Amino acid sequence: MDALDLIKEDHKRLKKLLKDTLEAEGSQREHAMDHLRTELVAHERMEEEVLYPRLRDENKARQEVLEGYEEHHVADVILDELLDVPAETDLWKAKVKVLKENVEHHMDEEESELFKKARAVLDRDELERLGERMEQIKRSAEDAD
Ligand SMILES: [Fe+2]
Ligand SMILES: [Fe+2]
């Protein structure tokens, strides 16, 4: 599958998981968070292992890629903090809300800015090849969890 189509499809799923997690109540919260965490981390890793390194050295795309790494880092920090916050608290919900807003903004930016740069630099064949590698990484990240 084309790398950008794969990312876009994944973003759709992640947006739903973010919404479900924010709306979860009671004992559902931890379960929703675990699911979201697994999927979000696997998504970040496949981008960081395949697409980002490929684009990082292209002058046209470099700045967007560097921003992407930073935005992943912010999401990882919030995910880590959530490990220490009880799911029944208001603080938990506040952190999930901020995570949701940050990740949604990041995904929208990837789909507009980064995709535009990627299409300018990569041809169809290469996008297919990168997509295949990303699918493999995502599958092994999910299996390992
Ligand atoms: Fe990303
Ligand atoms: Fe993404």
Coordinates of C-alpha atoms and ligand atoms in Angstrom, one line a residue:
M1 CA 0.0 0.0 0.0
D2 CA 1.1 3.6 -0.7
A3 CA 2.8 4.9 2.4
L4 CA 0.6 8.0 2.6
D5 CA -2.6 6.1 2.2
L6 CA -1.5 3.8 4.9
I7 CA -0.8 6.7 7.3
K8 CA -4.1 8.3 6.4
E9 CA -6.1 5.2 7.2
D10 CA -4.2 4.8 10.5
H11 CA -5.0 8.4 11.4
K12 CA -8.7 7.8 10.9
R13 CA -8.5 4.9 13.3
L14 CA -6.4 6.9 15.8
K15 CA -8.9 9.8 15.8
K16 CA -11.7 7.4 16.7
L17 CA -9.6 5.8 19.5
L18 CA -8.8 9.3 20.9
K19 CA -12.4 10.2 20.9
D20 CA -13.4 6.9 22.5
T21 CA -10.8 7.3 25.2
L22 CA -11.8 10.8 26.1
E23 CA -15.5 9.7 26.3
A24 CA -14.8 6.5 28.2
E25 CA -16.1 6.3 31.8
G26 CA -15.3 4.1 34.8
S27 CA -13.5 0.9 34.2
Q28 CA -13.6 1.4 30.4
R29 CA -11.0 4.2 30.7
E30 CA -8.0 2.1 31.3
H31 CA -8.9 -0.4 28.6
A32 CA -9.4 2.4 26.1
M33 CA -6.1 4.0 27.1
D34 CA -4.2 0.7 26.6
H35 CA -5.6 0.3 23.2
L36 CA -4.9 3.9 22.2
R37 CA -1.4 3.7 23.6
T38 CA -0.5 0.5 21.6
E39 CA -1.8 1.9 18.3
L40 CA -0.4 5.4 18.7
V41 CA 3.1 4.2 19.6
A42 CA 3.1 1.7 16.7
H43 CA 2.1 4.5 14.4
E44 CA 4.8 6.8 15.6
R45 CA 7.4 4.1 15.3
M46 CA 6.5 3.2 11.7
E47 CA 6.8 6.8 10.7
E48 CA 10.0 7.3 12.6
E49 CA 11.6 4.2 11.1
V50 CA 10.6 4.6 7.5
L51 CA 9.1 7.8 6.2
Y52 CA 10.7 10.4 8.4
P53 CA 14.3 9.2 7.9
R54 CA 13.7 9.1 4.1
L55 CA 12.5 12.7 4.1
R56 CA 14.7 14.2 6.7
D57 CA 17.6 14.7 4.3
E58 CA 15.5 16.3 1.6
N59 CA 15.8 20.0 2.0
K60 CA 12.2 20.5 1.0
A61 CA 10.8 18.3 3.7
R62 CA 13.4 18.6 6.5
Q63 CA 11.6 21.2 8.6
E64 CA 8.3 19.4 8.6
V65 CA 10.0 16.1 9.6
L66 CA 11.8 17.8 12.5
E67 CA 8.5 19.2 13.7
G68 CA 7.0 15.8 13.4
Y69 CA 9.6 14.2 15.7
E70 CA 9.0 17.0 18.2
E71 CA 5.2 16.5 18.1
H72 CA 5.7 12.7 18.6
H73 CA 7.9 13.5 21.6
V74 CA 5.2 15.7 23.2
A75 CA 2.6 12.8 22.7
D76 CA 5.1 10.3 24.3
V77 CA 5.6 12.6 27.3
I78 CA 1.9 12.8 27.9
L79 CA 1.5 9.1 27.4
D80 CA 4.2 8.5 30.0
E81 CA 2.7 10.8 32.5
L82 CA -0.7 9.1 32.1
L83 CA 0.9 5.9 33.4
D84 CA 1.1 7.6 36.8
V85 CA -2.3 9.2 36.9
P86 CA -5.3 7.2 38.1
A87 CA -7.9 6.9 35.4
E88 CA -10.8 7.9 37.6
T89 CA -9.4 11.4 38.2
D90 CA -10.2 14.8 36.5
L91 CA -6.5 15.1 35.9
W92 CA -6.5 11.9 33.8
K93 CA -9.3 13.4 31.6
A94 CA -7.4 16.7 31.3
K95 CA -4.3 15.0 30.1
V96 CA -6.2 12.8 27.6
K97 CA -7.9 15.9 26.2
V98 CA -4.6 17.7 25.7
L99 CA -3.2 14.5 24.1
K100 CA -6.1 14.3 21.8
E101 CA -5.8 17.9 20.7
N102 CA -2.1 17.6 20.1
V103 CA -2.2 14.4 18.2
E104 CA -5.1 15.6 16.0
H105 CA -3.3 18.8 15.2
H106 CA -0.2 16.7 14.4
M107 CA -2.0 14.3 12.1
D108 CA -3.8 17.2 10.2
E109 CA -0.4 18.8 9.7
E110 CA 1.1 15.6 8.4
E111 CA -1.7 15.1 6.0
S112 CA -1.4 18.6 4.6
E113 CA 2.2 19.9 4.9
L114 CA 4.2 16.7 5.1
F115 CA 2.2 14.8 2.5
K116 CA 2.6 17.6 0.1
K117 CA 6.4 17.6 0.5
A118 CA 6.5 13.8 0.3
R119 CA 4.6 13.7 -3.0
A120 CA 7.1 16.3 -4.4
V121 CA 10.1 14.2 -3.5
L122 CA 8.9 10.5 -3.8
D123 CA 7.5 8.8 -6.8
R124 CA 4.7 6.2 -6.8
D125 CA 7.0 3.2 -6.7
E126 CA 8.9 4.4 -3.7
L127 CA 5.8 5.3 -1.9
E128 CA 4.6 1.7 -2.4
R129 CA 7.9 0.3 -1.2
L130 CA 7.9 2.5 1.9
G131 CA 4.3 1.6 2.6
E132 CA 5.2 -2.1 2.6
R133 CA 8.0 -1.6 5.1
M134 CA 5.8 0.5 7.3
E135 CA 3.1 -2.2 7.4
Q136 CA 5.7 -4.8 8.5
I137 CA 7.0 -2.6 11.3
K138 CA 3.5 -1.8 12.5
R139 CA 2.5 -5.4 12.6
S140 CA 5.6 -6.5 14.6
A141 CA 5.1 -3.5 17.0
E142 CA 1.5 -4.6 17.6
D143 CA 2.5 -8.3 18.0
A144 CA 5.2 -7.3 20.5
D145 CA 2.8 -5.4 22.8
Ligands
FE1 FE 3.3 11.4 13.1
FE2 FE 0.9 10.1 11.5

